[in-house]
Structure formats: structure tokens, C-alpha cells
mmCIF file of C-alpha atoms in Angstrom:
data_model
loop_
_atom_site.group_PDB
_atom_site.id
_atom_site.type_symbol
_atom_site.label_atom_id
_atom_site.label_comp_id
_atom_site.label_asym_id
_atom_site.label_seq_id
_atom_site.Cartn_x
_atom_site.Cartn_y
_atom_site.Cartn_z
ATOM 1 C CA UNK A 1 15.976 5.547 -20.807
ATOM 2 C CA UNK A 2 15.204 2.256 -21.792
ATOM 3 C CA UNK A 3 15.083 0.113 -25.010
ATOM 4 C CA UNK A 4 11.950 -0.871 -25.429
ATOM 5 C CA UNK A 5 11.147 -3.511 -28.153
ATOM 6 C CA UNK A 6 7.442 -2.095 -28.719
ATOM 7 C CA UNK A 7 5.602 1.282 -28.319
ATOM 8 C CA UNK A 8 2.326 -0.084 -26.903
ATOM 9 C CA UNK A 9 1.862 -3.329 -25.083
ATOM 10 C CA UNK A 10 -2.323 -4.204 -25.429
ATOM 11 C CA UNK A 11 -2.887 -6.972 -22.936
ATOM 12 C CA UNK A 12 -6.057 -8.937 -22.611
ATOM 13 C CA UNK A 13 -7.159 -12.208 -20.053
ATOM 14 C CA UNK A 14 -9.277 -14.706 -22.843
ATOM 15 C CA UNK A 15 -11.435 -16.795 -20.552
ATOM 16 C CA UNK A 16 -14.931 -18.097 -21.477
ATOM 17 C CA UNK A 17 -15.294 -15.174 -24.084
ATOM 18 C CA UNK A 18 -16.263 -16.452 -27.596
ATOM 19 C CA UNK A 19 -19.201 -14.244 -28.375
ATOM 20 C CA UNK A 20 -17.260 -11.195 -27.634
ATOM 21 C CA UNK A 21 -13.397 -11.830 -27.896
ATOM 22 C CA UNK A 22 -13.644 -11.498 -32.102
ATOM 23 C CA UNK A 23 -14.664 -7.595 -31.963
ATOM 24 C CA UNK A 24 -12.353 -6.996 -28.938
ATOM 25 C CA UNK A 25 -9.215 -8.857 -30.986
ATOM 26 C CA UNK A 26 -10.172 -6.721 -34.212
ATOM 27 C CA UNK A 27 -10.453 -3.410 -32.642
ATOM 28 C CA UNK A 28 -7.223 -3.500 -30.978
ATOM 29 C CA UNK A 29 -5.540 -4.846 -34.512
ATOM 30 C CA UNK A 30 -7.191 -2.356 -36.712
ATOM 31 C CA UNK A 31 -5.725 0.429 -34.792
ATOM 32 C CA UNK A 32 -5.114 3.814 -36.314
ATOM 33 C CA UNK A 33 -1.567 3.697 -34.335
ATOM 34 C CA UNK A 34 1.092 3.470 -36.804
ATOM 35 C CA UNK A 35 3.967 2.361 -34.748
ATOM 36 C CA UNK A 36 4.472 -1.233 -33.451
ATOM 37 C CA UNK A 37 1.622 -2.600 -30.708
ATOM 38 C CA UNK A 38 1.931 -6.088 -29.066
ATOM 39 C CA UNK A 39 -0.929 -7.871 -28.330
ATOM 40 C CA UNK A 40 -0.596 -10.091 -25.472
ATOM 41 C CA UNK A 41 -3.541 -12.628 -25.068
ATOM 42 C CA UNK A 42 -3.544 -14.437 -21.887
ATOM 43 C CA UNK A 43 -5.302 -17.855 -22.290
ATOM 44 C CA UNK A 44 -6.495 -18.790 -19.040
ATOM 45 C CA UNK A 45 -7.357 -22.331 -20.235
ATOM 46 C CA UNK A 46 -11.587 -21.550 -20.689
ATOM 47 C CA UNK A 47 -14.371 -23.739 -21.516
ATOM 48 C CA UNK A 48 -14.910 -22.464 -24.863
ATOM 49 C CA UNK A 49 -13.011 -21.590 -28.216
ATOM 50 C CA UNK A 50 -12.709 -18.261 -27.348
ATOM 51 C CA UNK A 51 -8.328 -18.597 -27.774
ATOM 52 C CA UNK A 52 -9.407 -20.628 -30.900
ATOM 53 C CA UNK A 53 -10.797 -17.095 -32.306
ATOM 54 C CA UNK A 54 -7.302 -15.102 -31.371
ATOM 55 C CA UNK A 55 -5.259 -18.065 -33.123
ATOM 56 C CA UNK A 56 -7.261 -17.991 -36.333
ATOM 57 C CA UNK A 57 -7.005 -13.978 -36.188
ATOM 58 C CA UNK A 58 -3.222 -14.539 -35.881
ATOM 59 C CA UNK A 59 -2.942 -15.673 -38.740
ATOM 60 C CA UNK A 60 -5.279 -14.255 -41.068
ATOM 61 C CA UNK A 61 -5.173 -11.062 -39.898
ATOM 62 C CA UNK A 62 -2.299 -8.526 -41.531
ATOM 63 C CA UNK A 63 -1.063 -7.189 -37.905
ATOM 64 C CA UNK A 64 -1.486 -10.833 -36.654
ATOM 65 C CA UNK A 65 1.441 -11.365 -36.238
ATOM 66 C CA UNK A 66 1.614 -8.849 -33.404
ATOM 67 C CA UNK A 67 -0.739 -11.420 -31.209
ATOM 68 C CA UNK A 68 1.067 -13.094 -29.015
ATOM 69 C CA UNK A 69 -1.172 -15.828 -27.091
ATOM 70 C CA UNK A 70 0.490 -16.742 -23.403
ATOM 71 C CA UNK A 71 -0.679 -19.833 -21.516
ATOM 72 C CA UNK A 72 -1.466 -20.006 -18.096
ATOM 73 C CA UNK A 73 -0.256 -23.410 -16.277
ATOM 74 C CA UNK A 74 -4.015 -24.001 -15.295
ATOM 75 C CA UNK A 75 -6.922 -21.475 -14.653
ATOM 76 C CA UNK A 76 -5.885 -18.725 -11.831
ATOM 77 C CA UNK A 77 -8.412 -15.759 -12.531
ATOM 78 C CA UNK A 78 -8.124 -12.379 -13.862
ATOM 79 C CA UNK A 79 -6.195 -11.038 -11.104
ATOM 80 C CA UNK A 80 -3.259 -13.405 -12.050
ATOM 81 C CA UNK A 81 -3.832 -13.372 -16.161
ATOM 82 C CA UNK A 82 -3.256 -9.519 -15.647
ATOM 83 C CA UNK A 83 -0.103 -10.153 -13.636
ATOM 84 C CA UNK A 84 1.519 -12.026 -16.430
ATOM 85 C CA UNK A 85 0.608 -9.347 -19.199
ATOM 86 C CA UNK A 86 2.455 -7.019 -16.994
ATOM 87 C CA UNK A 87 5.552 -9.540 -16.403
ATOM 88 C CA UNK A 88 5.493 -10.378 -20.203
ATOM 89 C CA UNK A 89 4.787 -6.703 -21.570
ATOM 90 C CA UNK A 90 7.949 -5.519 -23.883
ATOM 91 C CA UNK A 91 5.948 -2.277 -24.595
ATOM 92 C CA UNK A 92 7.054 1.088 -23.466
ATOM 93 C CA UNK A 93 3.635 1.718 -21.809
ATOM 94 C CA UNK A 94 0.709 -1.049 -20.927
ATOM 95 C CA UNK A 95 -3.036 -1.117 -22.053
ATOM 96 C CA UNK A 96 -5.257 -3.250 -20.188
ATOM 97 C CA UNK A 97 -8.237 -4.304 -22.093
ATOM 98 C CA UNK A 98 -11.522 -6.690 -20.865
ATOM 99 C CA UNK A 99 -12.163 -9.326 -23.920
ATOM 100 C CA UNK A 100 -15.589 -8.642 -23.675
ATOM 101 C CA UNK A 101 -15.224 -5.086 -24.268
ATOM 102 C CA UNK A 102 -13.481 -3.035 -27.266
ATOM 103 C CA UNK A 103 -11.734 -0.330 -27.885
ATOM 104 C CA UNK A 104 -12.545 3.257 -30.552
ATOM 105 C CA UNK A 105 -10.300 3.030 -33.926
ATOM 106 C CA UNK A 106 -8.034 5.515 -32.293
ATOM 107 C CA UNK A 107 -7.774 4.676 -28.849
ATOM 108 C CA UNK A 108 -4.030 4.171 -28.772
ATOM 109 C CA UNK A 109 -2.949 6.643 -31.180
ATOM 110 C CA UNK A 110 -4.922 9.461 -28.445
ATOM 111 C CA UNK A 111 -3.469 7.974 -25.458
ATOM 112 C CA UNK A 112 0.047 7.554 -26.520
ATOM 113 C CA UNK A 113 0.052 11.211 -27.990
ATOM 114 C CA UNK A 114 -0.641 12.307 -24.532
ATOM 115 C CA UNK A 115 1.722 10.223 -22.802
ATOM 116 C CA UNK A 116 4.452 11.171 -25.276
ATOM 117 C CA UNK A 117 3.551 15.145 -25.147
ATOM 118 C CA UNK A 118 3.186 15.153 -20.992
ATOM 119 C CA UNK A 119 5.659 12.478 -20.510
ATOM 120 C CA UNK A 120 2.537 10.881 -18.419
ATOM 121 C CA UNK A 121 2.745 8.303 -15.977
ATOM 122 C CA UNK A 122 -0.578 7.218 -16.722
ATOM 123 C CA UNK A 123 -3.306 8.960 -19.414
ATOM 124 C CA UNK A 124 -7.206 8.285 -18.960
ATOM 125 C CA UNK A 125 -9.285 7.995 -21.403
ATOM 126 C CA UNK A 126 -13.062 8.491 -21.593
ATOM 127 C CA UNK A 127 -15.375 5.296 -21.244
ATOM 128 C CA UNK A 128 -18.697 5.121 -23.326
ATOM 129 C CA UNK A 129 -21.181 2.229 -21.919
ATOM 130 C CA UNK A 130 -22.784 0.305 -24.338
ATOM 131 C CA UNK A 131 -25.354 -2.537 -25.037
ATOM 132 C CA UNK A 132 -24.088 -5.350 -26.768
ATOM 133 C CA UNK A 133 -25.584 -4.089 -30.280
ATOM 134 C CA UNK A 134 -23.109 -1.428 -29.487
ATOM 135 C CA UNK A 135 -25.779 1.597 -28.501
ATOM 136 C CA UNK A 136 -25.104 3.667 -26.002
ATOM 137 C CA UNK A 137 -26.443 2.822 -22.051
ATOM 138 C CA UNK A 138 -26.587 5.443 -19.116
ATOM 139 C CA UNK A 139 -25.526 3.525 -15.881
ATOM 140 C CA UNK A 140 -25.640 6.738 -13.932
ATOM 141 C CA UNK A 141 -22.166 6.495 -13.890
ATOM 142 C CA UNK A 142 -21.276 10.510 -15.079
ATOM 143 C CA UNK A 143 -17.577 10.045 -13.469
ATOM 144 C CA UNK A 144 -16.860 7.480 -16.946
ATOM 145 C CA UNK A 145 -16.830 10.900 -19.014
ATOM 146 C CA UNK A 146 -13.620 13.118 -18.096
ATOM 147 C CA UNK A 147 -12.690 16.249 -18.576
ATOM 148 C CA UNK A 148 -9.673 17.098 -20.421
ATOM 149 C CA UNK A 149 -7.006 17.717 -17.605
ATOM 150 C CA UNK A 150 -3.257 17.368 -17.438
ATOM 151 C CA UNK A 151 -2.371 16.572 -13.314
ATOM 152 C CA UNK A 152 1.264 17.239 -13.216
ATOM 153 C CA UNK A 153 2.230 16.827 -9.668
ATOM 154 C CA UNK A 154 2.402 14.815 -6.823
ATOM 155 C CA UNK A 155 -0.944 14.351 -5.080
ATOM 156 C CA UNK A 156 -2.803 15.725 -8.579
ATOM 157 C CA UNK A 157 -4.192 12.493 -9.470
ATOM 158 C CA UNK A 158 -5.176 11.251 -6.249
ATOM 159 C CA UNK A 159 -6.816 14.843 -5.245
ATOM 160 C CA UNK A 160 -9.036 14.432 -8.326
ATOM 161 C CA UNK A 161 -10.047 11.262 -7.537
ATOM 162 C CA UNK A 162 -10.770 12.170 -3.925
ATOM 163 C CA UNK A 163 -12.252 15.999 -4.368
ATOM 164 C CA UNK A 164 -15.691 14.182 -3.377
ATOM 165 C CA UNK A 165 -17.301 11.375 -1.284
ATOM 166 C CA UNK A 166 -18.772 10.850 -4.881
ATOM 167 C CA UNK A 167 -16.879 9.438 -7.507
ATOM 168 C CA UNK A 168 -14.849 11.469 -9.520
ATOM 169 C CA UNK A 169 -12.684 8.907 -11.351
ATOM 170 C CA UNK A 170 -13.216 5.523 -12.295
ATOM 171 C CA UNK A 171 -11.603 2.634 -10.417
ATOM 172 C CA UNK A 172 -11.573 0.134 -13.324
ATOM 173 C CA UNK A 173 -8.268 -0.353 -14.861
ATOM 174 C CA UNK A 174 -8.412 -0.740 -18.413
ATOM 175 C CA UNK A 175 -8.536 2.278 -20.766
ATOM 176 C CA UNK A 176 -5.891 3.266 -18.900
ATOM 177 C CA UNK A 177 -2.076 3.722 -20.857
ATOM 178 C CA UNK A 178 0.575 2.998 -18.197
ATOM 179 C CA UNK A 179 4.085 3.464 -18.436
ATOM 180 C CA UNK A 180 6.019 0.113 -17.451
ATOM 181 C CA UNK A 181 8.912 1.579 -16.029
ATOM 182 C CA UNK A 182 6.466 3.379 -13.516
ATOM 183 C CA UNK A 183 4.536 -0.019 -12.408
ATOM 184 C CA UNK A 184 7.962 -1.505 -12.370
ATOM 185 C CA UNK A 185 9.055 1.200 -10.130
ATOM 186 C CA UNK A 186 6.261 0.869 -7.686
ATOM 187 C CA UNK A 187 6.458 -2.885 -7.673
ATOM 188 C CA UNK A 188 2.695 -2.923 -8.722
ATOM 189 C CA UNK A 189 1.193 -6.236 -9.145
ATOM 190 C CA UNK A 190 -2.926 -7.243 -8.650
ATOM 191 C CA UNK A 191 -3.281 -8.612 -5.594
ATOM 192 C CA UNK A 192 -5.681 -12.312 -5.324
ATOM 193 C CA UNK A 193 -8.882 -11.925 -5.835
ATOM 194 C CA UNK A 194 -12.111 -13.975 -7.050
ATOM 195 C CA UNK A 195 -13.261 -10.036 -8.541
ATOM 196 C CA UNK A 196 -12.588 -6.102 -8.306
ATOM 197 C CA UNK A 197 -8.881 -7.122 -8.546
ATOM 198 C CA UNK A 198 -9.105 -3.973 -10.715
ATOM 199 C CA UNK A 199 -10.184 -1.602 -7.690
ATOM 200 C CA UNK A 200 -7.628 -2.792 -5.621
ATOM 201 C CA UNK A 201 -4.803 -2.433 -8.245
ATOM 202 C CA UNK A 202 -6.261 1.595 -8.880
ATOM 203 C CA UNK A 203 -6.473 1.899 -4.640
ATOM 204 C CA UNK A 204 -2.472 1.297 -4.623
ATOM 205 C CA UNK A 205 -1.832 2.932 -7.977
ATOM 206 C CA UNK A 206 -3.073 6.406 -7.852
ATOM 207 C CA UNK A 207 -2.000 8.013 -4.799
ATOM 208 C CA UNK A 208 1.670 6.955 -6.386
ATOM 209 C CA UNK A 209 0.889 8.777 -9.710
ATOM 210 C CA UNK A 210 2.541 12.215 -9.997
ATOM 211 C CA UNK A 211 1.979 13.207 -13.836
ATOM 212 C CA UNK A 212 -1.768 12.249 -14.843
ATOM 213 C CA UNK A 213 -3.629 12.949 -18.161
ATOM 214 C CA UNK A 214 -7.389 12.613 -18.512
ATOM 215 C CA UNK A 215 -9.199 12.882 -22.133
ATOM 216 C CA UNK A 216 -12.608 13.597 -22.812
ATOM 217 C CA UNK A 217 -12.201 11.520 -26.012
ATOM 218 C CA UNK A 218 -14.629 8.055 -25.748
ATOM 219 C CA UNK A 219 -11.792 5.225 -26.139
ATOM 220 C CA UNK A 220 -13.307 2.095 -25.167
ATOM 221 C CA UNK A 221 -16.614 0.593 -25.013
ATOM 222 C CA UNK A 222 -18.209 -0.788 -22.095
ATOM 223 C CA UNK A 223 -20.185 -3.409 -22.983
ATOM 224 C CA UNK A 224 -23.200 -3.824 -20.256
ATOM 225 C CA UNK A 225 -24.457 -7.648 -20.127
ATOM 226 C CA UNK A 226 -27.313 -8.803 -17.831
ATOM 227 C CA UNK A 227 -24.999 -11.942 -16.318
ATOM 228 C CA UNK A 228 -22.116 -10.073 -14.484
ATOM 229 C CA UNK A 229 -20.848 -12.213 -11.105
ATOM 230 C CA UNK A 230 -22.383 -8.555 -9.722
ATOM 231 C CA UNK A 231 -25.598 -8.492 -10.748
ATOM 232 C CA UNK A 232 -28.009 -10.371 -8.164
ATOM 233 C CA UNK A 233 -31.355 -9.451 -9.717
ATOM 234 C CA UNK A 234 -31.560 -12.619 -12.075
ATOM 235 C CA UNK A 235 -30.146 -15.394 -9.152
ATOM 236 C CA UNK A 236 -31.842 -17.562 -6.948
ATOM 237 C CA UNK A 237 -28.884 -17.722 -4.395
ATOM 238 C CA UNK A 238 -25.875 -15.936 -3.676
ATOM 239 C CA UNK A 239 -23.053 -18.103 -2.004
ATOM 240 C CA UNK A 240 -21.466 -16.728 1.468
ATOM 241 C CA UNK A 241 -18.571 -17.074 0.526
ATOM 242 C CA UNK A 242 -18.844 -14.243 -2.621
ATOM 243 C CA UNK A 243 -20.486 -11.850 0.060
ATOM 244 C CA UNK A 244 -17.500 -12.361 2.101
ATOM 245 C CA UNK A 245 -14.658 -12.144 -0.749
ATOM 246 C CA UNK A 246 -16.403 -8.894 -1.249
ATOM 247 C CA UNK A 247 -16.145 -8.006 2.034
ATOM 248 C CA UNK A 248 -12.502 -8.689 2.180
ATOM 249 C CA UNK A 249 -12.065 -6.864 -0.597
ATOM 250 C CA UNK A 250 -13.748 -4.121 0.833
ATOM 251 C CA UNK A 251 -12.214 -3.887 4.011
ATOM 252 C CA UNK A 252 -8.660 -3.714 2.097
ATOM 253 C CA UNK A 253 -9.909 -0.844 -0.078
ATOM 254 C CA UNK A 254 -11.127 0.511 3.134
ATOM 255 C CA UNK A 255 -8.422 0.224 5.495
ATOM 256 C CA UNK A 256 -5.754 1.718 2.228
ATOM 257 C CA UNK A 257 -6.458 5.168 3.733
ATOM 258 C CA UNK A 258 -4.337 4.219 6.884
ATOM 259 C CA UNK A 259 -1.383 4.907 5.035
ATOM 260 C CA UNK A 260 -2.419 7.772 3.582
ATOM 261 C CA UNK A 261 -2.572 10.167 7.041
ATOM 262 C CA UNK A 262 -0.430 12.827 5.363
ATOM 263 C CA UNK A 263 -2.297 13.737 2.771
ATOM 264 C CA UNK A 264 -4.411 16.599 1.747
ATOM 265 C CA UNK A 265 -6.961 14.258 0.516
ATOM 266 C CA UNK A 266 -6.771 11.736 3.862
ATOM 267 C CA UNK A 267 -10.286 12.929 5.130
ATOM 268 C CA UNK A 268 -12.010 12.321 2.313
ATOM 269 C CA UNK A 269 -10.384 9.041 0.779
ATOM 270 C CA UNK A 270 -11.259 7.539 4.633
ATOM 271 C CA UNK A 271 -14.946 8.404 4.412
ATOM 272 C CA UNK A 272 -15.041 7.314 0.594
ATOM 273 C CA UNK A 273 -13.885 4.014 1.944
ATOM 274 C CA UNK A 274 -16.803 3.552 4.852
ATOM 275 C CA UNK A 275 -19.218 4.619 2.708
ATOM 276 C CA UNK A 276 -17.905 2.058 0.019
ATOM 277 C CA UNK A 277 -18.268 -0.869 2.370
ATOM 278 C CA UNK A 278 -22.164 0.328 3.920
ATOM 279 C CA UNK A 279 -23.038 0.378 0.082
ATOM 280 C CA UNK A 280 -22.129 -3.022 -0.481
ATOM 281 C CA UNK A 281 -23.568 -4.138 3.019
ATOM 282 C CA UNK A 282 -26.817 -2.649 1.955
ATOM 283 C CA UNK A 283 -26.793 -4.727 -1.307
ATOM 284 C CA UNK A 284 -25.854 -7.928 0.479
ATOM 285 C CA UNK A 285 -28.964 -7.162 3.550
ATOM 286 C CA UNK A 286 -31.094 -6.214 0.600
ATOM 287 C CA UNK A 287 -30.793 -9.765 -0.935
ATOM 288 C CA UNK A 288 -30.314 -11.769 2.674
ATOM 289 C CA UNK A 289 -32.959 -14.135 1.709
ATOM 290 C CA UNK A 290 -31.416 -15.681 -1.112
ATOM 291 C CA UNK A 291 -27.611 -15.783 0.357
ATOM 292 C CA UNK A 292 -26.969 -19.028 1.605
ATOM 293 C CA UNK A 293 -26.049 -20.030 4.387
ATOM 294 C CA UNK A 294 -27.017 -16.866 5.849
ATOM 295 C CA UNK A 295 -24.949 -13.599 6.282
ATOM 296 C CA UNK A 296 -24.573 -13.045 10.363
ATOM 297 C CA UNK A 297 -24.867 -9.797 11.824
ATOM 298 C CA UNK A 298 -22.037 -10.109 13.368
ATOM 299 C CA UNK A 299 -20.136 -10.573 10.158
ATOM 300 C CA UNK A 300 -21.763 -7.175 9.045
ATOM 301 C CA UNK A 301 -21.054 -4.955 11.626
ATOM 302 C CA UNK A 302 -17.400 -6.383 11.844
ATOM 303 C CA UNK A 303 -17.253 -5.311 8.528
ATOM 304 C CA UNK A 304 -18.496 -1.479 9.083
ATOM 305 C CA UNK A 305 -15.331 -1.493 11.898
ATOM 306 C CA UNK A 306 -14.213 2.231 11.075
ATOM 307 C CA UNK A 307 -10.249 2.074 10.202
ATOM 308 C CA UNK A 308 -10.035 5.648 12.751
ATOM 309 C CA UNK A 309 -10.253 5.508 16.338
ATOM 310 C CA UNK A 310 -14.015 8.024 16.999
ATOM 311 C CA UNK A 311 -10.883 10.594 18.628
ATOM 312 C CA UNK A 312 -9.349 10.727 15.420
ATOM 313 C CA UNK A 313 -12.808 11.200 13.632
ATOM 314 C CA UNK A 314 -13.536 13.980 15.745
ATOM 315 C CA UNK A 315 -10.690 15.822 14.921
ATOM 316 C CA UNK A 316 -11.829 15.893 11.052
ATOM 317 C CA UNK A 317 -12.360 19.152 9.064
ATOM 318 C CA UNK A 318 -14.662 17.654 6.692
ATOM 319 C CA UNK A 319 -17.154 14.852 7.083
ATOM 320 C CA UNK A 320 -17.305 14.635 10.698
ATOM 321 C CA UNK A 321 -20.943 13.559 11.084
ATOM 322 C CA UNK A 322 -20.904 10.846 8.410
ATOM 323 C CA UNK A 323 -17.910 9.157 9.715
ATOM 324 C CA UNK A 324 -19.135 9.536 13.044
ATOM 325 C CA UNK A 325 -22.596 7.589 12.473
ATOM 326 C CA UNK A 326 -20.972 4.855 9.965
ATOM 327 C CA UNK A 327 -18.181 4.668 13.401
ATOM 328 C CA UNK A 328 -21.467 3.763 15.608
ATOM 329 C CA UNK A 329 -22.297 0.867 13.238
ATOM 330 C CA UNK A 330 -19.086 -0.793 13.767
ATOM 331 C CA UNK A 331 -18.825 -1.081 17.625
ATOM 332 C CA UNK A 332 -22.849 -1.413 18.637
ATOM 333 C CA UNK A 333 -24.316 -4.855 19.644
ATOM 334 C CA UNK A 334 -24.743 -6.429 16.258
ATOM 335 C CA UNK A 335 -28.269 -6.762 15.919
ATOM 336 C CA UNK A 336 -28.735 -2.935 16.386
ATOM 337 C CA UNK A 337 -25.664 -2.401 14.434
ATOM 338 C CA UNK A 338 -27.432 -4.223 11.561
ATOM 339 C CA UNK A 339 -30.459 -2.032 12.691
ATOM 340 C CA UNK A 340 -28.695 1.266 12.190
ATOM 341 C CA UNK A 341 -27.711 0.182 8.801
ATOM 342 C CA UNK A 342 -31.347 -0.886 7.428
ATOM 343 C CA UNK A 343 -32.411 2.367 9.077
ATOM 344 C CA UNK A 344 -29.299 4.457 7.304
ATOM 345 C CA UNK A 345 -29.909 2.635 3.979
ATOM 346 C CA UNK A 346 -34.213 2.701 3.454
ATOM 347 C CA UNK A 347 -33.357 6.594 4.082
ATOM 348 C CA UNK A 348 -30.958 6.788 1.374
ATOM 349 C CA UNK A 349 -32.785 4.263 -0.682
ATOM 350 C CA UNK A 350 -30.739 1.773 -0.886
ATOM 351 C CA UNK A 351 -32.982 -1.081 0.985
#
């Protein structure tokens, strides 16, 4: 096995975060985990004095000196800060962390005893949403509480996640302790991306995950703000081009289940993907107005293109019909394509 100079690697991008980065820095040093923890904060050069905050906790702080601050050569996103916590990491196993969000007393200390005592690839911990005065929020997302299970062979993991078109486990990727030598086996590395860099890393990680541990224990805190790049309630435009990074996005999440035709789960990890994509087509049509300049239909239906040929859909076990009508919207004229999809989503109440 390897030498490894730390335990626990905590990593963390620091960009534009200087309301929230103080909490987020002291709950990962105030740990309950005895052994050593490096904190790697990755300053991707913001507009504020967010990195300001981790230096002044560096050296004030008792386990300060466990904060190490890395420098990106100029501002490259999230995708690429988490890529150099995971090139820097001297830790045994890697937690991922958002600077805006924090983590419970014991987080570590419950992960790492699970890794240690199922020699885990990756263990899961629960996720608690919260306001920013730290009180609990319901999203209506039940999948962020876990039950206690220990997924010990191949397939486990990915079977969980795919058990239902509905989500079953979360696609974010902090709260999450990885082992290094298992993301250096698999060559894992987030791919570019202006957002969801996070989905895309879980889409290649967990069908490769063979010993899984999830914990019903709350471990981090979610903090819900009303400003996320998501959220289109509150702006007057949208930009094309962020409709069309999420469609890219989309597609790739969507198109993953092409290599995944040998497995027990391949049915229902294709029509989680289709569905994915007609969800976030129905948010873009729902705000067309304010996207500028406007979203084609074209551009949406060659987005619903189904990854399957309709012969290979109509060979399916399971989810036959759905597939089937999400196929139609991909290969009709576009303006009835868009049609069927306005028709499809006011049903389901999503327009």
C-alpha cells in the first residue's frame, strides 16, 4: 500500500466567497478527527478577500497550519480548481467541499471510520439543506437523506443509483470521502465546464465504484441562496450561450449510457438520461422570453436526439413507452418536436 503523508485531504475552490468561506474554513479545522487532515484551498484569483479570510485563519487558527492555499495561474472555474486539489492531494482519501457550504463537527471522523472498516472506495454521507441562518430547508430533494448501506460489489453502487427513473443518489460531489489511489486508478479528472462539472465527474465515477458506503448521518450543510447561476426566477435575461453549455452538458450525461450496454442497470440509466435533458428543455421553453438571442427549435429537438436507435428501444424490458415518446421528440419536424414537448411538459407540470 502506499505512504501517504496525511489521512484526509479536505479540498475546497475559494472564488468570490467572503460571506461564507469563514464558517466553511472553521468547520473543516475544528474537526472532531484526531489524525492529520490537509486543507487544500484553491485560490482561483476572485474579486473579493475571500483567500484573505483562509490566510488570516492560517495563522491564527491552532490546526492552521494544516491550510495549505494553492494558486491558480489566472481564473479557470471550478471544474479546473477541483482538478488541482486532486493533483495536489497527499491524503489517503479526498473530501471535496463547496466554500459556501460547511461541514457537521464530525463529518470526517464518520466517513473515514467507514472507509477504514469497509475498506470503501468511496463513503456517502447524508446532506442536510439549509438557509443561510443555518435552519433547515426542504427542496423536495428526499434522495439527500441515505440510508445506511454498505454496496460491496461491482455494479452495487451504480444499481442504487439507477433502481429508479427517480433519483436515488445524489450527483453532487462533495460530502463524498474518496480514496486517491481509486481516482488515480480510473484516471478521473472533471471534465471543462462553465457548471455541473460535479454531475459529470459522478456520471464517470460511479458505475466504476465496486465497494460503496452510504450513512444516514447529516455531514454537510447545504446552504440554499436565492442567486445560484441556476436559478432563473430573479433574471431579466438568460444568455444562449448558458442554455447551450447546459445542453452540452446534458447531452454528455446523456449519451454516458452508450457505454454502459452490459449492464443490469443499462435500461434505466438510458431513460434517466432523456428524461434529464426534457427536464432541462422544459425549464429553458418555460423562460424563452427572456433568453436572448432566442433558443431555436431546432436546437431543442437536436438536443432530445435519443442516444438508442427506436429498434433498440423496442427491445427494452422496462420503460419502453417513455423512451419511445421522448425518441419521437428527437427526429419530428422541429416545430412539432418543440410541440410534443410543451404538450409532454404542461401535463407533467413542468410548463
Amino acid at each position: 500500500m502506499k505512504d501517504y503523508q496525511y489521512k484526509v485531504t479536505v479540498g475546497m475552490p475559494v472564488y468570490g466567497v467572503e460571506p461564507y468561506i469563514r464558517k466553511c474554513m472553521l468547520s473543516v479545522l475544528d474537526q472532531t478527527f484526531s489524525d492529520d487532515i490537509e486543507i487544500i484551498a484553491v485560490d482561483d484569483l476572485g474579486p473579493d478577500r475571500s483567500v484573505d479570510i483562509v490566510k488570516e485563519l492560517q495563522s491564527t487558527h491552532p490546526r492552521g497550519g494544516s491550510i495549505r492555499i494553492v494558486t491558480q495561474p489566472r481564473n479557470m472555474g471550478c471544474w479546473a480548481a477541483r482538478n488541482r486539489i486532486l493533483e495536489e492531494a497527499r491524503g489517503e482519501y479526498i473530501l471535496l467541499i463547496d466554500s459556501d457550504d460547511y461541514l457537521s463537527a464530525d463529518c470526517v471522523e464518520k466517513l473515514y471510520e467507514q472507509a477504514t472498516a469497509h475498506q470503501a472506495e468511496a463513503v456517502y454521507g447524508s446532506v442536510l439543506p439549509v438557509d443561510l441562518d443555518g435552519q433547515p430547508v426542504d427542496i423536495g430533494q428526499d434522495f439527500l437523506n441515505q440510508p445506511l448501506m454498505v454496496l460491496d460489489e461491482p455494479d452495487g453502487l451504480a444499481r442504487f443509483a439507477n433502481k429508479s427513473v427517480h433519483p436515488t443518489l445524489r450527483d453532487f460531489i462533495w460530502n463524498i470521502l474518496i480514496r486517491r489511489d481509486f481516482i488515480e486508478r480510473h484516471h478521473l479528472r472533471f471534465k471543462q465546464a462553465r457548471f455541473n462539472d460535479d454531475m459529470i465527474f459522478s456520471c464517470d465515477m460511479t458505475p466504476l465504484v465496486e465497494r460503496a458506503v452510504l450513512i444516514p448521518d447529516h455531514t454537510y450543510y447545504y446552504v440554499i441562496r436565492d442567486n445560484s447561476l441556476s436559478n432563473y426566477q430573479h433574471r431579466k435575461t438568460i444568455k444562449l450561450d448558458e442554455i447551450q453549455e447546459f445542453i452540452r452538458i446534458y447531452s454528455y450525461l446523456k449519451n454516458k449510457c452508450l457505454e454502459l450496454r452490459d449492464k443490469p442497470y443499462f435500461e434505466t440509466r438510458c431513460t434517466k438520461g432523456i428524461i434529464l435533458m426534457f427536464f432541462m428543455l422544459c425549464g429553458a421553453l418555460k423562460n424563452s422570453c427572456r433568453i436572448t438571442p432566442p433558443l431555436e427549435n431546432r436546437m431543442i429537438r437536436d438536443a432530445m436526439k435519443h442516444p438508442l436507435t427506436l429498434k433498440d428501444i423496442l427491445c427494452f424490458r422496462r420503460h419502453k413507452l417513455i423512451n419511445a415518446g421522448l425518441y419521437l421528440t428527437g427526429v419530428l419536424p422541429s416545430p412539432l418536436a418543440v410541440l410534443l414537448i410543451r404538450l409532454i411538459g404542461k401535463k407533467k407540470h413542468l410548463l
